[in-house]
Amino acid sequence: MARATREYGDWPLKRLMTEVVGSGHKSADDMNREQARDAFQRILDGEPDHTTLGAFWLANRWKRNTPEELAAFVDVMREESVEVAAPEADPVDCGANYDGKGRSAILGVAAGVVAAAAGTPVVVHSGDRVPTQKQDAYKHVLDELGVMTDPSPRESAEMVDEVGFGFYYQPAFNPGVTDLFERRDAMGVRTFVNTMETLANPADAAVHLGSFYHLAFAKRMIRTFQACESQTVERALFFQGMEGYDDIRPGSTVVAEWPSEDPEADDENIFDFEIRTSEYGVDLESADLEVDDVAADSAEITEAVVAGETTDWFDDDDAFEDAVALNAALRMYAREDVPSLDEGMEQARAVVADGSAADVLADLKDF
C-alpha cells in the first residue's frame, strides 16, 4: 500500500512506460536519475498497479538498464529499505545472486571461513528461495551447518567482528525488497531487482566481490558502483561464477578488476583477466563440483574441507579442497591481503592444515 504522506515526482510507472522505456528493446529510451529514483520509490511503496509494475519490469529487462539507472535504484533501496550495520572490521562483501544454485556445490561458506582464518574478514548475504529460481543460497547451506541465519543486522556485524565471517539475512536488513516477493514471483523471469539486491552492501564494505554472466555486464556493475551516491565502494572484482554464483568455474574464468594498476586497463581503470584453474593446480571440470542436494551436500563438503578431512565426496584429486582454496584466495586478493592468487592458496592450505579454519567454523556455529 502506498504511503499516504509520500510526495512523488512527475514520473509514475505508466508514464515512464508510455514516454520512456516501453517502446521496445531497440527504440526505448533510458531513464535519467530522477526518473529512476521516482520509479523505485513508488515500487517500494507498492504504489503501481500490478499490471503496470510487471510491464515496467519486463520493459527494463528488454531495454537493459544503464549504470545510472541501476545506481539510482540502489540508492533508493539503501536509503529507504536497507538497514546498514557496519562491523569494525572492513570485510569483503560477497554479492552472489540470491536465487541460488541448483546443480553444483556452494563453496562460498567454506571459502569465506578459510579466508577469515587467514585474516580476511568476509560478509555474505542472501534471502530465502528468492524468485525466480528459488534455489539454494548461502542461507540454506548455513542452515544445514546449524549456523544462526536470522540475525538482526547488528548481530550480523557482531558475527563478522567476533568470527571473521558474517551472514546478513535479507528479510532482516532489506525488508522493502523482501516485500516484493509475490510480485517478483508472479513475473516468471528475473528483473532488475535480482541485480540490485546483490549490491545492497549491508555491512557498508569498501570491497565488493560479485559474479556475472558475461564481461560487459561485469563492467556495467562496476560503473553502477561508481555512480552510486549512497555508498562508497573503493574496489570491486566481478567474475564469471559457476551458475552465476560467486564460485569460480573450472577451466577458464574471466575476472573484471577495478581499480587496476595494469597498463592495459581501460579508460575507466577496469582490467579484465582470466583465471585458468589448471594453472593453480585445480585440475577439474564443472561436473566434478555437481551434487545431488545443494544445501546439505555443500554443508557436508564445507565441514570436511575446513577440517582437512577426506569423505566420500573426494576422489584422488581433492577437487573440492582445491576449489575452496582458490575461491578463498580470490577473497584475499580482492581485499589486497595477498599480492597473488598463488600466495592466497598457500595461506588457505596453511590455515586448513593448522586447524585455524576449523576453529572459525566452530566459532561460527557457536555464535
mmCIF file of C-alpha atoms in Angstrom:
data_model
loop_
_atom_site.group_PDB
_atom_site.id
_atom_site.type_symbol
_atom_site.label_atom_id
_atom_site.label_comp_id
_atom_site.label_asym_id
_atom_site.label_seq_id
_atom_site.Cartn_x
_atom_site.Cartn_y
_atom_site.Cartn_z
ATOM 1 C CA MET A 1 0.000 0.000 0.000
ATOM 2 C CA ALA A 2 1.322 3.446 -0.904
ATOM 3 C CA ARG A 3 2.260 5.791 1.899
ATOM 4 C CA ALA A 4 -0.388 8.457 2.303
ATOM 5 C CA THR A 5 2.155 11.191 3.010
ATOM 6 C CA ARG A 6 4.581 10.353 0.203
ATOM 7 C CA GLU A 7 5.180 13.081 -2.375
ATOM 8 C CA TYR A 8 6.396 11.520 -5.596
ATOM 9 C CA GLY A 9 7.957 13.132 -8.620
ATOM 10 C CA ASP A 10 6.339 13.513 -12.013
ATOM 11 C CA TRP A 11 7.052 10.003 -13.281
ATOM 12 C CA PRO A 12 4.536 7.298 -12.408
ATOM 13 C CA LEU A 13 5.406 3.959 -13.982
ATOM 14 C CA LYS A 14 2.647 4.186 -16.572
ATOM 15 C CA ARG A 15 4.037 7.481 -17.857
ATOM 16 C CA LEU A 16 7.553 6.039 -17.914
ATOM 17 C CA MET A 17 6.238 3.116 -19.947
ATOM 18 C CA THR A 18 4.456 5.404 -22.437
ATOM 19 C CA GLU A 19 7.116 8.080 -22.832
ATOM 20 C CA VAL A 20 10.470 6.450 -21.976
ATOM 21 C CA VAL A 21 11.110 2.734 -21.522
ATOM 22 C CA GLY A 22 8.132 0.940 -23.028
ATOM 23 C CA SER A 23 8.502 1.250 -26.793
ATOM 24 C CA GLY A 24 10.604 -1.884 -27.291
ATOM 25 C CA HIS A 25 14.156 -3.047 -26.702
ATOM 26 C CA LYS A 26 15.548 -1.222 -29.777
ATOM 27 C CA SER A 27 13.668 2.068 -29.564
ATOM 28 C CA ALA A 28 13.222 2.576 -25.806
ATOM 29 C CA ASP A 29 14.983 5.465 -24.099
ATOM 30 C CA ASP A 30 16.920 5.341 -20.850
ATOM 31 C CA MET A 31 15.675 6.975 -17.663
ATOM 32 C CA ASN A 32 17.600 9.768 -16.015
ATOM 33 C CA ARG A 33 18.456 9.513 -12.316
ATOM 34 C CA GLU A 34 15.379 11.472 -11.217
ATOM 35 C CA GLN A 35 13.029 9.239 -13.202
ATOM 36 C CA ALA A 36 14.663 6.049 -11.968
ATOM 37 C CA ARG A 37 14.567 7.209 -8.350
ATOM 38 C CA ASP A 38 10.884 8.143 -8.640
ATOM 39 C CA ALA A 39 10.113 4.733 -10.154
ATOM 40 C CA PHE A 40 11.772 2.713 -7.416
ATOM 41 C CA GLN A 41 10.316 4.810 -4.611
ATOM 42 C CA ARG A 42 6.878 4.030 -5.994
ATOM 43 C CA ILE A 43 7.742 0.336 -6.324
ATOM 44 C CA LEU A 44 8.927 0.093 -2.714
ATOM 45 C CA ASP A 45 5.707 1.747 -1.575
ATOM 46 C CA GLY A 46 3.514 -0.642 -3.559
ATOM 47 C CA GLU A 47 2.023 2.297 -5.451
ATOM 48 C CA PRO A 48 1.947 0.968 -9.059
ATOM 49 C CA ASP A 49 -0.847 -1.158 -10.439
ATOM 50 C CA HIS A 50 0.361 -4.759 -10.599
ATOM 51 C CA THR A 51 -0.036 -4.951 -14.384
ATOM 52 C CA THR A 52 1.907 -1.732 -14.842
ATOM 53 C CA LEU A 53 4.652 -2.926 -12.500
ATOM 54 C CA GLY A 54 5.053 -6.186 -14.409
ATOM 55 C CA ALA A 55 5.166 -4.354 -17.722
ATOM 56 C CA PHE A 56 7.745 -1.918 -16.352
ATOM 57 C CA TRP A 57 9.983 -4.705 -15.108
ATOM 58 C CA LEU A 58 9.731 -6.549 -18.408
ATOM 59 C CA ALA A 59 10.407 -3.393 -20.436
ATOM 60 C CA ASN A 60 13.562 -2.765 -18.422
ATOM 61 C CA ARG A 61 14.641 -6.368 -18.945
ATOM 62 C CA TRP A 62 14.330 -5.923 -22.714
ATOM 63 C CA LYS A 63 15.908 -2.477 -22.712
ATOM 64 C CA ARG A 64 18.750 -3.330 -20.304
ATOM 65 C CA ASN A 65 19.399 -0.872 -17.541
ATOM 66 C CA THR A 66 22.224 1.647 -17.610
ATOM 67 C CA PRO A 67 24.632 2.084 -14.687
ATOM 68 C CA GLU A 68 22.933 5.413 -13.893
ATOM 69 C CA GLU A 69 19.518 3.754 -13.672
ATOM 70 C CA LEU A 70 20.816 0.885 -11.553
ATOM 71 C CA ALA A 71 22.696 3.267 -9.265
ATOM 72 C CA ALA A 72 19.518 5.299 -8.724
ATOM 73 C CA PHE A 73 17.583 2.137 -7.860
ATOM 74 C CA VAL A 74 20.342 1.030 -5.450
ATOM 75 C CA ASP A 75 20.473 4.468 -3.817
ATOM 76 C CA VAL A 76 16.725 4.434 -3.123
ATOM 77 C CA MET A 77 16.949 0.867 -1.809
ATOM 78 C CA ARG A 78 19.754 1.739 0.578
ATOM 79 C CA GLU A 79 18.141 4.987 1.691
ATOM 80 C CA GLU A 80 14.652 3.622 2.262
ATOM 81 C CA SER A 81 14.902 -0.127 2.823
ATOM 82 C CA VAL A 82 18.389 -1.310 3.776
ATOM 83 C CA GLU A 83 19.449 -1.213 7.419
ATOM 84 C CA VAL A 84 23.225 -0.912 7.291
ATOM 85 C CA ALA A 85 25.209 -2.330 10.209
ATOM 86 C CA ALA A 86 28.925 -1.896 9.648
ATOM 87 C CA PRO A 87 31.326 -4.076 11.643
ATOM 88 C CA GLU A 88 34.585 -2.669 12.928
ATOM 89 C CA ALA A 89 36.376 -4.979 10.528
ATOM 90 C CA ASP A 90 36.342 -3.963 6.888
ATOM 91 C CA PRO A 91 35.184 -7.167 5.202
ATOM 92 C CA VAL A 92 34.904 -8.306 1.617
ATOM 93 C CA ASP A 93 31.240 -8.039 0.614
ATOM 94 C CA CYS A 94 30.322 -11.151 -1.406
ATOM 95 C CA GLY A 95 27.304 -10.499 -3.615
ATOM 96 C CA ALA A 96 26.127 -13.791 -5.075
ATOM 97 C CA ASN A 97 22.808 -13.970 -6.905
ATOM 98 C CA TYR A 98 20.068 -14.503 -4.336
ATOM 99 C CA ASP A 99 18.038 -17.020 -6.345
ATOM 100 C CA GLY A 100 20.755 -19.571 -5.834
ATOM 101 C CA LYS A 101 22.240 -22.661 -7.414
ATOM 102 C CA GLY A 102 20.604 -25.910 -8.458
ATOM 103 C CA ARG A 103 23.349 -28.294 -9.591
ATOM 104 C CA SER A 104 26.754 -27.547 -8.103
ATOM 105 C CA ALA A 105 28.074 -27.132 -4.588
ATOM 106 C CA ILE A 106 28.051 -23.711 -2.959
ATOM 107 C CA LEU A 107 31.667 -23.176 -1.938
ATOM 108 C CA GLY A 108 31.367 -19.642 -0.561
ATOM 109 C CA VAL A 109 30.842 -20.638 3.062
ATOM 110 C CA ALA A 110 33.930 -22.838 3.090
ATOM 111 C CA ALA A 111 35.928 -20.274 1.109
ATOM 112 C CA GLY A 112 34.808 -17.456 3.403
ATOM 113 C CA VAL A 113 35.657 -19.399 6.538
ATOM 114 C CA VAL A 114 39.114 -20.272 5.193
ATOM 115 C CA ALA A 115 39.730 -16.668 4.127
ATOM 116 C CA ALA A 116 38.624 -15.453 7.568
ATOM 117 C CA ALA A 117 41.053 -17.860 9.214
ATOM 118 C CA ALA A 118 43.806 -16.343 7.055
ATOM 119 C CA GLY A 119 42.887 -12.820 8.202
ATOM 120 C CA THR A 120 40.448 -11.670 5.516
ATOM 121 C CA PRO A 121 37.019 -10.931 7.029
ATOM 122 C CA VAL A 122 34.147 -11.923 4.743
ATOM 123 C CA VAL A 123 30.462 -10.988 4.575
ATOM 124 C CA VAL A 124 27.820 -12.948 2.667
ATOM 125 C CA HIS A 125 24.113 -12.216 2.330
ATOM 126 C CA SER A 126 21.067 -13.851 0.826
ATOM 127 C CA GLY A 127 17.329 -14.246 1.080
ATOM 128 C CA ASP A 128 15.234 -17.387 1.286
ATOM 129 C CA ARG A 129 14.132 -19.034 -2.001
ATOM 130 C CA VAL A 130 14.219 -15.765 -3.930
ATOM 131 C CA PRO A 131 12.465 -15.659 -7.334
ATOM 132 C CA THR A 132 12.848 -16.696 -9.994
ATOM 133 C CA GLN A 133 14.876 -19.858 -9.464
ATOM 134 C CA LYS A 134 14.147 -20.049 -5.722
ATOM 135 C CA GLN A 135 17.074 -22.417 -5.294
ATOM 136 C CA ASP A 136 19.643 -22.945 -2.555
ATOM 137 C CA ALA A 137 21.698 -19.939 -1.480
ATOM 138 C CA TYR A 138 24.005 -19.027 1.401
ATOM 139 C CA LYS A 139 21.194 -19.205 3.966
ATOM 140 C CA HIS A 140 20.397 -22.808 3.195
ATOM 141 C CA VAL A 141 23.971 -24.053 3.484
ATOM 142 C CA LEU A 142 24.333 -22.236 6.795
ATOM 143 C CA ASP A 143 21.029 -23.731 7.988
ATOM 144 C CA GLU A 144 22.410 -27.209 7.321
ATOM 145 C CA LEU A 145 25.542 -26.324 9.297
ATOM 146 C CA GLY A 146 23.487 -25.182 12.281
ATOM 147 C CA VAL A 147 24.541 -21.539 11.977
ATOM 148 C CA MET A 148 22.113 -18.786 13.004
ATOM 149 C CA THR A 149 20.548 -17.478 9.791
ATOM 150 C CA ASP A 150 18.035 -14.925 11.043
ATOM 151 C CA PRO A 151 20.316 -12.436 12.811
ATOM 152 C CA SER A 152 19.486 -8.773 13.124
ATOM 153 C CA PRO A 153 21.837 -6.532 11.141
ATOM 154 C CA ARG A 154 23.635 -5.592 14.336
ATOM 155 C CA GLU A 155 24.109 -9.269 15.227
ATOM 156 C CA SER A 156 25.451 -9.864 11.725
ATOM 157 C CA ALA A 157 28.038 -7.128 12.247
ATOM 158 C CA GLU A 158 28.997 -8.650 15.593
ATOM 159 C CA MET A 159 29.367 -12.028 13.893
ATOM 160 C CA VAL A 160 31.900 -10.509 11.480
ATOM 161 C CA ASP A 161 33.920 -8.943 14.285
ATOM 162 C CA GLU A 162 33.841 -11.991 16.558
ATOM 163 C CA VAL A 163 34.231 -14.748 13.973
ATOM 164 C CA GLY A 164 35.648 -13.131 10.827
ATOM 165 C CA PHE A 165 32.745 -14.396 8.730
ATOM 166 C CA GLY A 166 29.287 -12.846 8.841
ATOM 167 C CA PHE A 167 25.874 -13.568 7.326
ATOM 168 C CA TYR A 168 23.261 -10.885 6.702
ATOM 169 C CA TYR A 169 19.689 -12.067 6.080
ATOM 170 C CA GLN A 170 17.706 -10.104 3.521
ATOM 171 C CA PRO A 171 14.340 -10.035 5.377
ATOM 172 C CA ALA A 172 16.173 -8.526 8.364
ATOM 173 C CA PHE A 173 18.272 -5.898 6.593
ATOM 174 C CA ASN A 174 16.229 -5.200 3.426
ATOM 175 C CA PRO A 175 12.511 -5.636 4.245
ATOM 176 C CA GLY A 176 11.270 -3.374 1.457
ATOM 177 C CA VAL A 177 12.735 -5.593 -1.243
ATOM 178 C CA THR A 178 11.653 -8.717 0.631
ATOM 179 C CA ASP A 179 8.068 -7.426 0.481
ATOM 180 C CA LEU A 180 8.255 -7.541 -3.326
ATOM 181 C CA PHE A 181 8.466 -11.350 -3.266
ATOM 182 C CA GLU A 182 4.971 -12.128 -4.586
ATOM 183 C CA ARG A 183 5.165 -9.589 -7.392
ATOM 184 C CA ARG A 184 8.609 -10.857 -8.444
ATOM 185 C CA ASP A 185 7.472 -14.455 -8.259
ATOM 186 C CA ALA A 186 4.484 -13.689 -10.496
ATOM 187 C CA MET A 187 6.833 -12.345 -13.198
ATOM 188 C CA GLY A 188 8.353 -15.728 -14.024
ATOM 189 C CA VAL A 189 11.642 -14.100 -15.117
ATOM 190 C CA ARG A 190 14.388 -12.171 -13.384
ATOM 191 C CA THR A 191 14.060 -8.413 -13.108
ATOM 192 C CA PHE A 192 16.499 -5.634 -12.281
ATOM 193 C CA VAL A 193 15.716 -6.303 -8.609
ATOM 194 C CA ASN A 194 17.715 -9.542 -8.878
ATOM 195 C CA THR A 195 20.698 -7.443 -9.910
ATOM 196 C CA MET A 196 20.397 -4.579 -7.458
ATOM 197 C CA GLU A 197 19.698 -6.634 -4.325
ATOM 198 C CA THR A 198 23.185 -8.145 -4.577
ATOM 199 C CA LEU A 199 24.597 -4.584 -4.323
ATOM 200 C CA ALA A 200 22.823 -3.762 -1.044
ATOM 201 C CA ASN A 201 26.136 -3.953 0.871
ATOM 202 C CA PRO A 202 24.580 -4.209 4.352
ATOM 203 C CA ALA A 203 27.993 -4.169 6.040
ATOM 204 C CA ASP A 204 28.998 -0.984 4.192
ATOM 205 C CA ALA A 205 32.146 -2.727 2.986
ATOM 206 C CA ALA A 206 34.723 -0.943 0.843
ATOM 207 C CA VAL A 207 35.441 -4.056 -1.253
ATOM 208 C CA HIS A 208 32.876 -5.968 -3.302
ATOM 209 C CA LEU A 209 33.274 -9.395 -4.875
ATOM 210 C CA GLY A 210 30.441 -10.277 -7.245
ATOM 211 C CA SER A 211 29.561 -12.576 -10.092
ATOM 212 C CA PHE A 212 28.265 -12.094 -13.633
ATOM 213 C CA TYR A 213 27.295 -13.979 -16.776
ATOM 214 C CA HIS A 214 29.373 -12.019 -19.300
ATOM 215 C CA LEU A 215 32.122 -9.378 -19.201
ATOM 216 C CA ALA A 216 30.001 -6.487 -20.466
ATOM 217 C CA PHE A 217 27.661 -6.992 -17.514
ATOM 218 C CA ALA A 218 30.589 -7.061 -15.078
ATOM 219 C CA LYS A 219 31.767 -3.685 -16.329
ATOM 220 C CA ARG A 220 28.220 -2.358 -16.049
ATOM 221 C CA MET A 221 28.164 -3.415 -12.391
ATOM 222 C CA ILE A 222 31.444 -1.641 -11.705
ATOM 223 C CA ARG A 223 30.109 1.513 -13.359
ATOM 224 C CA THR A 224 26.985 1.184 -11.208
ATOM 225 C CA PHE A 225 29.110 1.305 -8.062
ATOM 226 C CA GLN A 226 30.947 4.295 -9.482
ATOM 227 C CA ALA A 227 27.613 6.096 -9.989
ATOM 228 C CA CYS A 228 26.132 5.271 -6.568
ATOM 229 C CA GLU A 229 25.673 8.133 -4.133
ATOM 230 C CA SER A 230 24.553 6.021 -1.156
ATOM 231 C CA GLN A 231 27.775 4.052 -0.695
ATOM 232 C CA THR A 232 31.459 4.290 -1.475
ATOM 233 C CA VAL A 233 32.966 1.078 -2.787
ATOM 234 C CA GLU A 234 36.692 1.563 -3.301
ATOM 235 C CA ARG A 235 37.433 -1.722 -5.031
ATOM 236 C CA ALA A 236 35.358 -4.282 -6.916
ATOM 237 C CA LEU A 237 36.002 -7.598 -8.600
ATOM 238 C CA PHE A 238 33.378 -9.381 -10.673
ATOM 239 C CA PHE A 239 33.995 -12.849 -12.035
ATOM 240 C CA GLN A 240 32.190 -15.309 -14.231
ATOM 241 C CA GLY A 241 30.860 -17.515 -11.471
ATOM 242 C CA MET A 242 29.540 -21.046 -11.738
ATOM 243 C CA GLU A 243 25.752 -20.966 -12.271
ATOM 244 C CA GLY A 244 26.056 -17.189 -11.880
ATOM 245 C CA TYR A 245 27.065 -17.642 -8.239
ATOM 246 C CA ASP A 246 30.272 -16.485 -6.569
ATOM 247 C CA ASP A 247 32.185 -19.739 -7.107
ATOM 248 C CA ILE A 248 34.983 -19.817 -9.668
ATOM 249 C CA ARG A 249 34.057 -22.047 -12.561
ATOM 250 C CA PRO A 250 36.525 -24.787 -13.544
ATOM 251 C CA GLY A 251 38.574 -24.248 -16.665
ATOM 252 C CA SER A 252 38.682 -20.552 -17.537
ATOM 253 C CA THR A 253 37.028 -17.797 -15.519
ATOM 254 C CA VAL A 254 37.002 -14.163 -16.643
ATOM 255 C CA VAL A 255 37.523 -11.503 -13.956
ATOM 256 C CA ALA A 256 36.940 -7.738 -14.135
ATOM 257 C CA GLU A 257 39.006 -5.784 -11.590
ATOM 258 C CA TRP A 258 38.645 -2.142 -10.555
ATOM 259 C CA PRO A 259 40.705 -0.128 -9.900
ATOM 260 C CA SER A 260 43.730 -1.638 -11.570
ATOM 261 C CA GLU A 261 47.335 -0.566 -11.955
ATOM 262 C CA ASP A 262 47.743 -2.701 -15.050
ATOM 263 C CA PRO A 263 48.763 -0.596 -18.076
ATOM 264 C CA GLU A 264 46.230 -2.484 -20.190
ATOM 265 C CA ALA A 265 43.288 -1.301 -18.075
ATOM 266 C CA ASP A 266 40.632 0.619 -19.992
ATOM 267 C CA ASP A 267 39.838 4.318 -19.673
ATOM 268 C CA GLU A 268 37.748 3.640 -16.565
ATOM 269 C CA ASN A 269 40.643 1.768 -14.927
ATOM 270 C CA ILE A 270 38.889 -1.585 -15.325
ATOM 271 C CA PHE A 271 41.139 -4.520 -16.170
ATOM 272 C CA ASP A 272 39.920 -7.951 -17.199
ATOM 273 C CA PHE A 273 41.917 -11.146 -16.966
ATOM 274 C CA GLU A 274 41.406 -14.901 -16.920
ATOM 275 C CA ILE A 275 41.839 -17.377 -14.105
ATOM 276 C CA ARG A 276 42.853 -20.675 -15.651
ATOM 277 C CA THR A 277 42.209 -23.082 -12.824
ATOM 278 C CA SER A 278 44.696 -25.678 -14.074
ATOM 279 C CA GLU A 279 47.499 -23.137 -13.602
ATOM 280 C CA TYR A 280 46.733 -23.158 -9.873
ATOM 281 C CA GLY A 281 46.725 -26.917 -9.528
ATOM 282 C CA VAL A 282 42.935 -27.080 -9.712
ATOM 283 C CA ASP A 283 42.520 -29.682 -12.423
ATOM 284 C CA LEU A 284 38.794 -30.355 -12.566
ATOM 285 C CA GLU A 285 35.689 -29.936 -14.676
ATOM 286 C CA SER A 286 32.300 -28.478 -13.828
ATOM 287 C CA ALA A 287 30.856 -31.964 -13.443
ATOM 288 C CA ASP A 288 33.308 -32.614 -10.579
ATOM 289 C CA LEU A 289 31.507 -29.995 -8.471
ATOM 290 C CA GLU A 290 27.981 -31.261 -9.078
ATOM 291 C CA VAL A 291 25.989 -32.535 -6.110
ATOM 292 C CA ASP A 292 22.586 -34.106 -5.511
ATOM 293 C CA ASP A 293 21.362 -31.876 -2.674
ATOM 294 C CA VAL A 294 22.967 -28.445 -2.966
ATOM 295 C CA ALA A 295 22.373 -27.242 0.597
ATOM 296 C CA ALA A 296 23.017 -30.469 2.508
ATOM 297 C CA ASP A 297 25.915 -31.635 0.369
ATOM 298 C CA SER A 298 27.547 -28.195 0.385
ATOM 299 C CA ALA A 299 27.396 -28.173 4.175
ATOM 300 C CA GLU A 300 28.989 -31.625 4.361
ATOM 301 C CA ILE A 301 31.704 -30.553 1.938
ATOM 302 C CA THR A 302 32.307 -27.362 3.945
ATOM 303 C CA GLU A 303 32.845 -29.268 7.172
ATOM 304 C CA ALA A 304 35.181 -31.768 5.528
ATOM 305 C CA VAL A 305 37.268 -29.190 3.668
ATOM 306 C CA VAL A 306 37.858 -26.825 6.583
ATOM 307 C CA ALA A 307 38.772 -29.760 8.812
ATOM 308 C CA GLY A 308 41.182 -31.163 6.214
ATOM 309 C CA GLU A 309 39.296 -34.465 6.248
ATOM 310 C CA THR A 310 38.564 -36.912 3.470
ATOM 311 C CA THR A 311 34.999 -38.082 2.910
ATOM 312 C CA ASP A 312 33.150 -39.986 0.218
ATOM 313 C CA TRP A 313 32.890 -36.692 -1.679
ATOM 314 C CA PHE A 314 36.581 -36.665 -2.500
ATOM 315 C CA ASP A 315 38.460 -38.585 -5.135
ATOM 316 C CA ASP A 316 42.217 -38.679 -5.547
ATOM 317 C CA ASP A 317 42.464 -35.154 -6.927
ATOM 318 C CA ASP A 318 40.808 -33.493 -3.917
ATOM 319 C CA ALA A 319 38.530 -31.469 -6.198
ATOM 320 C CA PHE A 320 36.588 -29.613 -3.533
ATOM 321 C CA GLU A 321 39.651 -28.864 -1.383
ATOM 322 C CA ASP A 322 41.412 -27.311 -4.370
ATOM 323 C CA ALA A 323 38.334 -25.339 -5.442
ATOM 324 C CA VAL A 324 37.776 -23.945 -1.957
ATOM 325 C CA ALA A 325 41.432 -22.914 -1.643
ATOM 326 C CA LEU A 326 41.257 -20.994 -4.935
ATOM 327 C CA ASN A 327 37.971 -19.299 -4.010
ATOM 328 C CA ALA A 328 39.381 -18.340 -0.612
ATOM 329 C CA ALA A 329 42.460 -16.929 -2.348
ATOM 330 C CA LEU A 330 40.277 -14.760 -4.570
ATOM 331 C CA ARG A 331 38.616 -13.255 -1.487
ATOM 332 C CA MET A 332 42.038 -12.480 -0.002
ATOM 333 C CA TYR A 333 43.193 -10.990 -3.303
ATOM 334 C CA ALA A 334 40.044 -8.874 -3.620
ATOM 335 C CA ARG A 335 40.827 -7.215 -0.287
ATOM 336 C CA GLU A 336 44.501 -6.931 -1.300
ATOM 337 C CA ASP A 337 45.579 -9.036 1.652
ATOM 338 C CA VAL A 338 47.746 -11.098 -0.701
ATOM 339 C CA PRO A 339 49.529 -9.953 -3.877
ATOM 340 C CA SER A 340 48.581 -13.014 -5.910
ATOM 341 C CA LEU A 341 46.240 -15.978 -6.020
ATOM 342 C CA ASP A 342 49.221 -18.315 -5.607
ATOM 343 C CA GLU A 343 50.097 -16.778 -2.255
ATOM 344 C CA GLY A 344 46.443 -16.798 -1.250
ATOM 345 C CA MET A 345 46.206 -20.515 -1.947
ATOM 346 C CA GLU A 346 49.309 -21.128 0.158
ATOM 347 C CA GLN A 347 47.695 -19.312 3.058
ATOM 348 C CA ALA A 348 44.398 -21.131 2.527
ATOM 349 C CA ARG A 349 46.072 -24.518 2.706
ATOM 350 C CA ALA A 350 48.087 -23.452 5.754
ATOM 351 C CA VAL A 351 45.062 -22.430 7.851
ATOM 352 C CA VAL A 352 43.317 -25.675 6.991
ATOM 353 C CA ALA A 353 46.402 -27.680 7.930
ATOM 354 C CA ASP A 354 46.940 -25.952 11.295
ATOM 355 C CA GLY A 355 43.274 -26.142 12.331
ATOM 356 C CA SER A 356 42.566 -22.410 12.190
ATOM 357 C CA ALA A 357 39.815 -22.802 9.586
ATOM 358 C CA ALA A 358 38.082 -25.482 11.642
ATOM 359 C CA ASP A 359 38.200 -23.151 14.654
ATOM 360 C CA VAL A 360 36.486 -20.363 12.665
ATOM 361 C CA LEU A 361 33.726 -22.718 11.578
ATOM 362 C CA ALA A 362 33.252 -23.881 15.174
ATOM 363 C CA ASP A 363 33.043 -20.262 16.346
ATOM 364 C CA LEU A 364 30.515 -19.535 13.599
ATOM 365 C CA LYS A 365 28.307 -22.396 14.770
ATOM 366 C CA ASP A 366 28.596 -21.265 18.384
ATOM 367 C CA PHE A 367 27.790 -17.621 17.699
#
